[in-house]
Coordinates of C-alpha atoms in Angstrom, one line a residue:
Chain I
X1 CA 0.0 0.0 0.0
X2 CA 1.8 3.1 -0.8
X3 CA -0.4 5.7 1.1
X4 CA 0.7 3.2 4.7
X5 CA 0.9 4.6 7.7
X6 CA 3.9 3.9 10.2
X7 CA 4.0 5.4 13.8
X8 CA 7.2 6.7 15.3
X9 CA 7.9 4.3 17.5
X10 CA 7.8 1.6 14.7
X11 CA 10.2 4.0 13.2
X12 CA 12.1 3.8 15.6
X13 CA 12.3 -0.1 16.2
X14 CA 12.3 -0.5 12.2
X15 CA 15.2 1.8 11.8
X16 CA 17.0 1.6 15.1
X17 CA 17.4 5.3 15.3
X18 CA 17.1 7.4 18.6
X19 CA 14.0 10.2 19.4
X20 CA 17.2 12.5 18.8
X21 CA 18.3 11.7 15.5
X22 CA 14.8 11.8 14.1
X23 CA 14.3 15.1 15.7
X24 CA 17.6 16.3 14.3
X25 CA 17.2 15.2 11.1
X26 CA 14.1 17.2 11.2
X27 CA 15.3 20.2 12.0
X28 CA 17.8 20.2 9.4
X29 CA 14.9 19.7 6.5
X30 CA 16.4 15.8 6.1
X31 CA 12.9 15.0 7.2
X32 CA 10.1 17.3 5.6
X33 CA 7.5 18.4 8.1
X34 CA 4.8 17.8 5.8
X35 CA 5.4 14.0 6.4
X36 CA 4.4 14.7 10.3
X37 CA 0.9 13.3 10.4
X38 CA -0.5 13.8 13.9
X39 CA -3.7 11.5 15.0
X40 CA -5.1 11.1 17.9
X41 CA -5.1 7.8 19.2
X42 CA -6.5 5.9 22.1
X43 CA -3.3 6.5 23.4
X44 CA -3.4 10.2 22.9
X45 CA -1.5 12.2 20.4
X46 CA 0.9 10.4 18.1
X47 CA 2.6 11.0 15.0
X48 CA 2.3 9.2 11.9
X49 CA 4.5 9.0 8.6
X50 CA 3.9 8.1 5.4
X51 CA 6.1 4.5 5.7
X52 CA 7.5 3.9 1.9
X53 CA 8.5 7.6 2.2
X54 CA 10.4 7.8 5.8
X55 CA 12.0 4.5 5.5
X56 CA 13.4 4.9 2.4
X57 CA 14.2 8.3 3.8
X58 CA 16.1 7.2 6.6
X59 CA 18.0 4.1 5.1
X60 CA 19.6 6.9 2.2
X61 CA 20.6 9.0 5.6
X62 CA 22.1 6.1 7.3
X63 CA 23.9 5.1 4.1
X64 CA 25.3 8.5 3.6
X65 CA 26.3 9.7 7.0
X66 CA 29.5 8.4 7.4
X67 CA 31.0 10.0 4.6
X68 CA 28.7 13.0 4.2
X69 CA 27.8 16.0 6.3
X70 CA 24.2 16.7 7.9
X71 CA 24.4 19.7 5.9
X72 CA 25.7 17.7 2.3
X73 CA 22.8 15.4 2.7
X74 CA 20.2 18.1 2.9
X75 CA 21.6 19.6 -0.2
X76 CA 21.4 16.2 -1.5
X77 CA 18.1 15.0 -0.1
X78 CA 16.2 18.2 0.5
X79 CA 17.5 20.7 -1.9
X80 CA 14.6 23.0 -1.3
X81 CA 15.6 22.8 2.5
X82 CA 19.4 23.7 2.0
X83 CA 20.2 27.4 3.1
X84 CA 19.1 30.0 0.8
X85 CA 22.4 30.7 -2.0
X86 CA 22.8 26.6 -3.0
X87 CA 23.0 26.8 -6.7
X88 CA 24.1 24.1 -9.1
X89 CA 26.2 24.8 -12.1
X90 CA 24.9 25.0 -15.4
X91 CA 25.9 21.6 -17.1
X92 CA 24.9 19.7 -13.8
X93 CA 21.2 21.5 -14.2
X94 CA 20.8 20.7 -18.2
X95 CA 21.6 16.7 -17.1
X96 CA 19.2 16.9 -14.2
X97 CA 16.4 18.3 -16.0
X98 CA 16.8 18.0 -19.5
X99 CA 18.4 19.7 -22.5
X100 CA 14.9 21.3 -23.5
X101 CA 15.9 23.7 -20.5
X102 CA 18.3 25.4 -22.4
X103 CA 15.8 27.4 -24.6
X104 CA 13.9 28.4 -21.4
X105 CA 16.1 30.3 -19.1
X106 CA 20.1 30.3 -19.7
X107 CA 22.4 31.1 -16.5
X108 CA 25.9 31.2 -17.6
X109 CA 26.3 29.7 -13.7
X110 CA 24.1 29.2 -10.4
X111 CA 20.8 27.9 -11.1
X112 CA 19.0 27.8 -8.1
X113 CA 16.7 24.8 -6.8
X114 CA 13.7 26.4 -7.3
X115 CA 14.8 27.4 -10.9
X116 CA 15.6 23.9 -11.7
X117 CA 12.3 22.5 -10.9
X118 CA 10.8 25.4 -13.4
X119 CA 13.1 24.6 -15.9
X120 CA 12.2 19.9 -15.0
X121 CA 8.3 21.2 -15.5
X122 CA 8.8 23.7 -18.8
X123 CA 11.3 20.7 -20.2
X124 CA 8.6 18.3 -19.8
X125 CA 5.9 20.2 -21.2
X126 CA 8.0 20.5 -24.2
X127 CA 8.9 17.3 -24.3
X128 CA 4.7 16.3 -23.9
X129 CA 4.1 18.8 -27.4
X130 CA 4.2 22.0 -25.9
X131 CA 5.6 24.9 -27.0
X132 CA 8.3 27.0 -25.8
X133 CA 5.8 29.8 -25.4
X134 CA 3.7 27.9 -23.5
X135 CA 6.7 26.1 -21.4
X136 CA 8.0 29.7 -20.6
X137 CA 4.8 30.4 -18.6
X138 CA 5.1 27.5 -16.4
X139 CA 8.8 28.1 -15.9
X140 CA 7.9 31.5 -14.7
X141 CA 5.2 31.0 -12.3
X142 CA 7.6 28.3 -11.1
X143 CA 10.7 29.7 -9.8
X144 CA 8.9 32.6 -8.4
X145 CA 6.8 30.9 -6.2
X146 CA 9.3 29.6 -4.1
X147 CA 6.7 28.6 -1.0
X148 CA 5.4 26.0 -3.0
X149 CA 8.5 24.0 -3.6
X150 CA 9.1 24.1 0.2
X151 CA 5.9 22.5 0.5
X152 CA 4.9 20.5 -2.0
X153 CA 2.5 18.2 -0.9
X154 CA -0.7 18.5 -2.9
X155 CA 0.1 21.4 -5.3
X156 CA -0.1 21.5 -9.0
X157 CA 0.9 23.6 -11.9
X158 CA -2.0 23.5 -14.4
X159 CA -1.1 24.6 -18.1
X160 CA -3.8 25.2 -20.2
X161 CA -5.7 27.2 -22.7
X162 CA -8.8 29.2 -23.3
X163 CA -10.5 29.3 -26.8
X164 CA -12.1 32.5 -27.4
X165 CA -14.5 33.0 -31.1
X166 CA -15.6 36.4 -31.1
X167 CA -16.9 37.7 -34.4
X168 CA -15.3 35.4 -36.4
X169 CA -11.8 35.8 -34.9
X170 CA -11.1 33.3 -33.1
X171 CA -7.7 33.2 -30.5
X172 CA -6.3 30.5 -28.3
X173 CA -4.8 32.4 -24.8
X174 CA -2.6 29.7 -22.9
X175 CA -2.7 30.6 -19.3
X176 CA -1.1 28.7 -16.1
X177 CA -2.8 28.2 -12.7
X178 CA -0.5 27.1 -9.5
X179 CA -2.6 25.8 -6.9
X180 CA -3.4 23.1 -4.2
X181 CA -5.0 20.1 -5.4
X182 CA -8.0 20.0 -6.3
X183 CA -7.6 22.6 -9.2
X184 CA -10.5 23.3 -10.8
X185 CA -10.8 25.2 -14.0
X186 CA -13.1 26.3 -15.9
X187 CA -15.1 24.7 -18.8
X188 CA -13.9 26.6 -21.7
X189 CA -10.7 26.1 -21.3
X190 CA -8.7 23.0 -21.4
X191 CA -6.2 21.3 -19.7
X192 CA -3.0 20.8 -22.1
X193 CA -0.4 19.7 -19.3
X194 CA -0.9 18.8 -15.2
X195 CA 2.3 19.2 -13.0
X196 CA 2.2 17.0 -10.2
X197 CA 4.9 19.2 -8.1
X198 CA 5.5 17.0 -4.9
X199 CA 6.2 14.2 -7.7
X200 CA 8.3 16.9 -10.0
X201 CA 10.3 18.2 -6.7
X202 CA 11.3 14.0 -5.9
X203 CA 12.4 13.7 -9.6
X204 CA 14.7 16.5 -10.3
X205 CA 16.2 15.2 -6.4
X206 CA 16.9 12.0 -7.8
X207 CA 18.1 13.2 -10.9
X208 CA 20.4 15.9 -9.0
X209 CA 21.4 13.0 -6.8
X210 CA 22.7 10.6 -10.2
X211 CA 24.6 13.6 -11.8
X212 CA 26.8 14.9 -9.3
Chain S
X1 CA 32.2 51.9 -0.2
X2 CA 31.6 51.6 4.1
X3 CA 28.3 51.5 4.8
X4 CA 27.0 54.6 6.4
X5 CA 26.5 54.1 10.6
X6 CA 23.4 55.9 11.8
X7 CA 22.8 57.0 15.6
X8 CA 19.3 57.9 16.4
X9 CA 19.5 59.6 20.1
X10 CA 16.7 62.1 20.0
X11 CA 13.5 61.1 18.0
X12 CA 14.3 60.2 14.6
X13 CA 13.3 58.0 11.9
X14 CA 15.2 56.4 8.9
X15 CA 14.6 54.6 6.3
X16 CA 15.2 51.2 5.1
X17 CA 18.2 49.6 3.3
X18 CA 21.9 48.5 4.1
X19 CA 23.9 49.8 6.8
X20 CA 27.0 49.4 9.3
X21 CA 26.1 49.8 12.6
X22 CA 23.3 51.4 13.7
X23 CA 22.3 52.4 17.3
X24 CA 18.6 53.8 18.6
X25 CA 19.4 55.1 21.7
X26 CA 16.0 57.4 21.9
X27 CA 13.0 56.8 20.2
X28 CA 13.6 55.6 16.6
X29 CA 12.1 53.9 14.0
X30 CA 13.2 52.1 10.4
X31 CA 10.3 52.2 7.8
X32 CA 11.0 49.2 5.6
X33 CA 14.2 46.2 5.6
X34 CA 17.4 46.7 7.1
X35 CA 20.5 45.0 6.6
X36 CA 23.0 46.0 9.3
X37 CA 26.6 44.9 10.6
X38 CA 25.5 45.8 14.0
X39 CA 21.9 46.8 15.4
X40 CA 21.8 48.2 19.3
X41 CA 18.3 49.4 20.4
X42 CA 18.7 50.9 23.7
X43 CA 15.5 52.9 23.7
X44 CA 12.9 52.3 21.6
X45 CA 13.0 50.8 18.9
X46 CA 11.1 49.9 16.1
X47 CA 11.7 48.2 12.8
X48 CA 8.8 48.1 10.3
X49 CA 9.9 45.5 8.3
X50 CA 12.5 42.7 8.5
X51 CA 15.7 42.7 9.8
X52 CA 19.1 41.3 9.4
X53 CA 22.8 42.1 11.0
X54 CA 25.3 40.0 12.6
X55 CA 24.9 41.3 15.9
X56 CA 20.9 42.5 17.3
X57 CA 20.8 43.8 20.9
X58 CA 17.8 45.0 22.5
X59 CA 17.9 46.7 26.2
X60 CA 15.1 48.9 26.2
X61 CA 11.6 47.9 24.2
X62 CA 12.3 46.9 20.5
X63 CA 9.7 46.0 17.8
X64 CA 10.7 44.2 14.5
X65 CA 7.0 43.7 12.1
X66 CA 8.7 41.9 10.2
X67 CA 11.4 39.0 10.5
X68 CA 14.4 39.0 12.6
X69 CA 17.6 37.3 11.3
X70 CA 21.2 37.6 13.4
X71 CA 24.1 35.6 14.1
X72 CA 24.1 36.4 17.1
X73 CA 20.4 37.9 19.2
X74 CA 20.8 39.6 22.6
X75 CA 17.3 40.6 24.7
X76 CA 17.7 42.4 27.9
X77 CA 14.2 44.6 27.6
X78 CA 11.0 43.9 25.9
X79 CA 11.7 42.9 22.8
X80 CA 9.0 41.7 20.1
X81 CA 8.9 40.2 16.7
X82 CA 6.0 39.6 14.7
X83 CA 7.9 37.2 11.9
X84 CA 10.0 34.8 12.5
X85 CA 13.4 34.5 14.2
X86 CA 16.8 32.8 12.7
X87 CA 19.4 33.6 15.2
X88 CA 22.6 31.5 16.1
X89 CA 23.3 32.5 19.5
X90 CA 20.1 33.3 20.8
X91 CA 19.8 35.0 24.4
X92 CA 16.8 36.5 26.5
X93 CA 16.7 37.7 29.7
X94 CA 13.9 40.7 29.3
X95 CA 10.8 39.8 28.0
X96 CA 10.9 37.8 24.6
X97 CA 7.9 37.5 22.6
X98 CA 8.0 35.8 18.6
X99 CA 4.8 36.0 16.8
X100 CA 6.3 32.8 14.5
X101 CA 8.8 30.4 14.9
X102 CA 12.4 30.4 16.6
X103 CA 15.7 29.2 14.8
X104 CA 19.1 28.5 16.6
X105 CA 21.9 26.8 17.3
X106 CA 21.6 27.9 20.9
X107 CA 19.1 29.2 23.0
X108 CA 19.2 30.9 26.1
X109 CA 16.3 32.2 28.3
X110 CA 16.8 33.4 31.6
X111 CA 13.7 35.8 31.3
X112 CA 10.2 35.5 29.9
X113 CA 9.7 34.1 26.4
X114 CA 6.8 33.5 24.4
X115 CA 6.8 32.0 20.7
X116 CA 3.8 31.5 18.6
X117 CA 5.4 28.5 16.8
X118 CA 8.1 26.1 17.0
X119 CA 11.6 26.8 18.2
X120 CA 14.4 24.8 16.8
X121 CA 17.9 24.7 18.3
X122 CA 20.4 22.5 19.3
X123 CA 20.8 23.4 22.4
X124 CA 18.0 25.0 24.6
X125 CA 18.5 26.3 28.1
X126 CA 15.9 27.7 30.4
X127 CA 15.6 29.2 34.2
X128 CA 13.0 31.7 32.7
X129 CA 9.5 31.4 31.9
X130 CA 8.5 30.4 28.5
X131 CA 5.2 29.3 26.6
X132 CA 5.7 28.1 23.2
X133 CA 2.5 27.1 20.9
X134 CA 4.2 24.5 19.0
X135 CA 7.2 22.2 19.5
X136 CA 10.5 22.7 20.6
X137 CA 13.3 20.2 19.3
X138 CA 16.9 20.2 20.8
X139 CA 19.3 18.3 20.9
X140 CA 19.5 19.3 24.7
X141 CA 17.0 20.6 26.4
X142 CA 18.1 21.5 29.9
X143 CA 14.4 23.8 31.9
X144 CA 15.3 24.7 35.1
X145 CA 11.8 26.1 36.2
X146 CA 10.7 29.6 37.5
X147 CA 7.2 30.4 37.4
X148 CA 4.4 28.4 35.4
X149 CA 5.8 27.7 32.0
X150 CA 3.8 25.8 28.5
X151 CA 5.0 24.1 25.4
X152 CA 2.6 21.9 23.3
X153 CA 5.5 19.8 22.5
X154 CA 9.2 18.6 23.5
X155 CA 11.4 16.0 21.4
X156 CA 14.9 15.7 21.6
X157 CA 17.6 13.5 22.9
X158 CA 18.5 14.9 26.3
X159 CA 15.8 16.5 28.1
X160 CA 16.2 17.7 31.9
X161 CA 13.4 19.4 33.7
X162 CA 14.2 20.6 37.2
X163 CA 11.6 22.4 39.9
X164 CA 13.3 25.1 42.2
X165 CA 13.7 23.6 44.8
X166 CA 11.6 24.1 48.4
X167 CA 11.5 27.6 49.6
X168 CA 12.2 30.5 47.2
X169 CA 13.1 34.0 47.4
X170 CA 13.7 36.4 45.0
X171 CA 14.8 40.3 45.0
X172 CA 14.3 42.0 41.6
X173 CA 14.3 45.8 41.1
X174 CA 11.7 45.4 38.6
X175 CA 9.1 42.6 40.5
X176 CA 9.9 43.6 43.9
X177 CA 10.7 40.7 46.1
X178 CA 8.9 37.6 45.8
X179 CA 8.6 34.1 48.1
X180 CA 6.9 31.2 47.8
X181 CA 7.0 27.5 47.8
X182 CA 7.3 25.2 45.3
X183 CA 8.8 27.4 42.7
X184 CA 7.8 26.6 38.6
X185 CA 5.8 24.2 36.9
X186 CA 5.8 23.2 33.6
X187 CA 2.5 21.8 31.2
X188 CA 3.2 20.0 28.2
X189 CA 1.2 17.7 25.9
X190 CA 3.9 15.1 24.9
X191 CA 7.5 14.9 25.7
X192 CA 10.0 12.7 23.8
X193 CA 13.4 11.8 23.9
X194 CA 16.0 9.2 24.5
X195 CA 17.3 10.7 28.1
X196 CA 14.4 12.3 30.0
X197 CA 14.8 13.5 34.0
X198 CA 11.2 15.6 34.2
X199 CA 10.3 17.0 37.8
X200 CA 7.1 19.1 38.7
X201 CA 5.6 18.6 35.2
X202 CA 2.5 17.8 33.9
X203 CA 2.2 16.0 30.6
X204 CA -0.1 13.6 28.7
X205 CA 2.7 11.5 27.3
X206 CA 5.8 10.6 27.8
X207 CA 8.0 8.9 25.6
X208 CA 11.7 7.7 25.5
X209 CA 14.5 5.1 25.9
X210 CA 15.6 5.5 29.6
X211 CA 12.7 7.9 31.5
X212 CA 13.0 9.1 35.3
X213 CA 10.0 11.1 36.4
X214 CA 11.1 12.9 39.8
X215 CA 8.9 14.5 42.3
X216 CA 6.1 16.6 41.5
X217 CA 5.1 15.3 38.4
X218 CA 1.7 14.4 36.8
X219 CA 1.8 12.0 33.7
X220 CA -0.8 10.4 32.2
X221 CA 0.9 7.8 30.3
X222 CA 5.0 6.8 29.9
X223 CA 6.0 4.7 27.4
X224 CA 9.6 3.2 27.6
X225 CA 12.1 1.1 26.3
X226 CA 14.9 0.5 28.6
X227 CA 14.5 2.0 32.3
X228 CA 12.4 3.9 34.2
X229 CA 11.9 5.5 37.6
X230 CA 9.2 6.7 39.3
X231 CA 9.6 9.2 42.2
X232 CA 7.0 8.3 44.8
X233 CA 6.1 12.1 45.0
X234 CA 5.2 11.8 41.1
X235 CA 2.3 10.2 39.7
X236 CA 2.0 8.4 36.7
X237 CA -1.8 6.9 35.8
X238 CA -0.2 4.4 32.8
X239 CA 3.0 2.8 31.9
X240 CA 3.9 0.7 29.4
X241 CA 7.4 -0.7 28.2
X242 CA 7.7 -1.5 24.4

């Protein structure tokens, strides 16, 4: 079941990890606070996480930490943790997110993390048949809405377009809506491509984790 | 270029921007962001925006709108900021209030301190009053209590909570001189850590590896998985190893 729920104690005795490493790791951004689920049980309060997501989490920590700083892993894990001014060089971005990226926004150097997940959603659109014009929107409402990439969880990018036939003229406006889920929109226009950020954000993680 | 320093000893306002060390010593105010080496409010002070210098000291009142980031945060007065606060040295010993969350490597209160949302630190150290709305995570937490103090939350790996003890007095210039018995208390929904000593608290649950609850505490429920210790001037209604 992918949407399982895992308490922290089973954390705990699954991962062998102390209240004060989990706690740590938290602070630091290794551990998003959107994967915090509190319930109340019988018990009283307790926290829940998401268990494919902290376990997998926490095994990539434990795997890392001998050679790696607390602060190299978030860079690593949580990019959109990592203190304000980490950027990643331009050949590092175009193999993370695609060569498409290139005709969207060129940095001779320093793109920053919220830049590269513009630049992973506009590549993709292309990719999917869009074009550049349209990409460019969705790279834009991207990297200036930095909030959302800190907290992913349920947001989407929506590109679409509006048909309008006045009088015999008839124009197609492409327009982008950033939103939490669910994102509605209206019935004359139409949906050409759906961002999924939370799973965009993991992606170009991943991909930043292969290339460097 | 040096940035320009700016003393404001009579009334005086200025505006926002970058500076080098600047010093309210009257009444002053800053409409809009500052960036400062060096920011010294002695008077009153009030910032109506963000702000952000290596070294913020407060002594008389000082009121940021916005958020406060510093390397290092000194509070001896009344001292409030509506944002947030990123600080790495982090010390109070006025009155301390943070409309959102606290940020720090270390944190010392000695006063009063009051935080709308979580603080965060490695290290937190208390013989002040506090009430924090969310959760505080330390590596250390180390409370020595004065008066009545709240936090919805505490997680970390070493936690100590110690009650004055027995009969207290107190001389202040500013409260007069106080006695009493018993000295602080502390209310808490759930504490958690892996080293836990808790006296003259009052919690729902407690959680950790090795737990002593000492005298004066109230818990409703302790779960543990090595050790633990009961005072027999605490009470604990449930306990459960796992």
């Amino acid at each position: 079941m992918p949407n399982e729920l895992v308490s922290k104690k089973e954390v705990l005795q699954l991962t062998g990890i102390s209240y004060g490493q989990l706690y740590r790791w938290k602070r630091k951004g290794l551990i998003p606070e959107a994967w915090f689920v509190h319930r109340s049980t019988v018990t009283g309060q307790e926290t829940f996480f998401p268990k494919e997501k902290i376990l997998t989490r926490i095994s990539q920590i434990q795997s890392m930490k001998e050679q790696k700083s607390l602060d190299e892993m978030v860079q690593l894990l949580s990019p959109e943790a990592s203190t304000a001014g980490s950027t990643w060089e331009p050949h590092v971005t175009l193999k993370a997110v695609g060569r498409e990226a290139q005709q969207l926004l060129w940095k001779e150097s320093g793109y920053t993390f919220a830049e590269l997940v513009a630049l992973a959603a506009g590549s993709e659109a292309i990719r999917a048949g869009g074009s550049r014009s349209t990409a460019q929107l969705l790279v834009d409402i991207l990297r200036s809405k930095e909030e959302y990439l800190r907290d992913p969880a349920g947001a989407a990018a929506v590109l679409a377009e509006k048909k309008l036939d006045r009088e015999g003229v008839s124009v197609c406006v492409p327009f982008v809506v950033l939103a939490r889920e669910p994102v509605t929109i209206d019935g004359e226009s139409r949906a050409i491509h759906r961002v999924d950020l939370e799973r965009l954000v993991e992606r170009v993680k991943l991909s930043l984790g292969e290339v460097q | 270029m040096a940035k320009q320093n700016v003393t404001i000893s009579g009334s005086g306002k200025i505006g926002g921007g970058d500076y080098g060390n600047v010093r309210i010593s009257g009444a002053g105010r800053v409409d809009g962001d500052i960036t400062a080496e060096e920011i010294r409010i002695s008077g009153s002070g009030r910032v109506m925006g963000s702000a952000k210098a290596r070294e913020i000291t407060v002594s008389g009142s000082g009121r940021f709108t916005g958020d406060v980031v510093a390397d290092s945060f000194q509070g001896s007065g009344a001292c409030a900021v509506e944002g947030n606060m990123k600080a790495g040295e982090f010390r109070c010993s006025g009155s301390q209030r943070i409309g959102g969350g606290l940020t720090a490597h270390y944190v010392r209160c000695s006063g009063t301190l009051a935080v709308g949302r979580n603080v965060e630190t490695d290290v937190f150290t208390s013989s002040g009053k506090f009430n924090i709305e969310g959760l505080l995570s330390a590596d250390r937490v180390e409370i020595r209590l004065v008066g009545d103090s709240q936090v919805r939350e505490i997680g970390g790996e070493k936690i100590e909570v110690r009650g004055e003890s027995g009969f207290n007095v107190q001389l202040s210039l500013t409260r007069g001189f106080r006695m009493g018995f018993g000295g602080g208390s502390l209310r808490a929904k759930t504490i958690e850590g892996d080293e836990l000593y808790l006296e003259s608290t009052r919690a729902e649950v407690v959680r950790g590896v090795n737990v002593r609850i000492g005298p004066g505490c109230r818990i409703d429920r302790v779960e543990y998985s090595e050790t633990l210790e009961v005072h027999e001037d605490a009470e604990v209604k449930e306990q459960v190893k796992s």
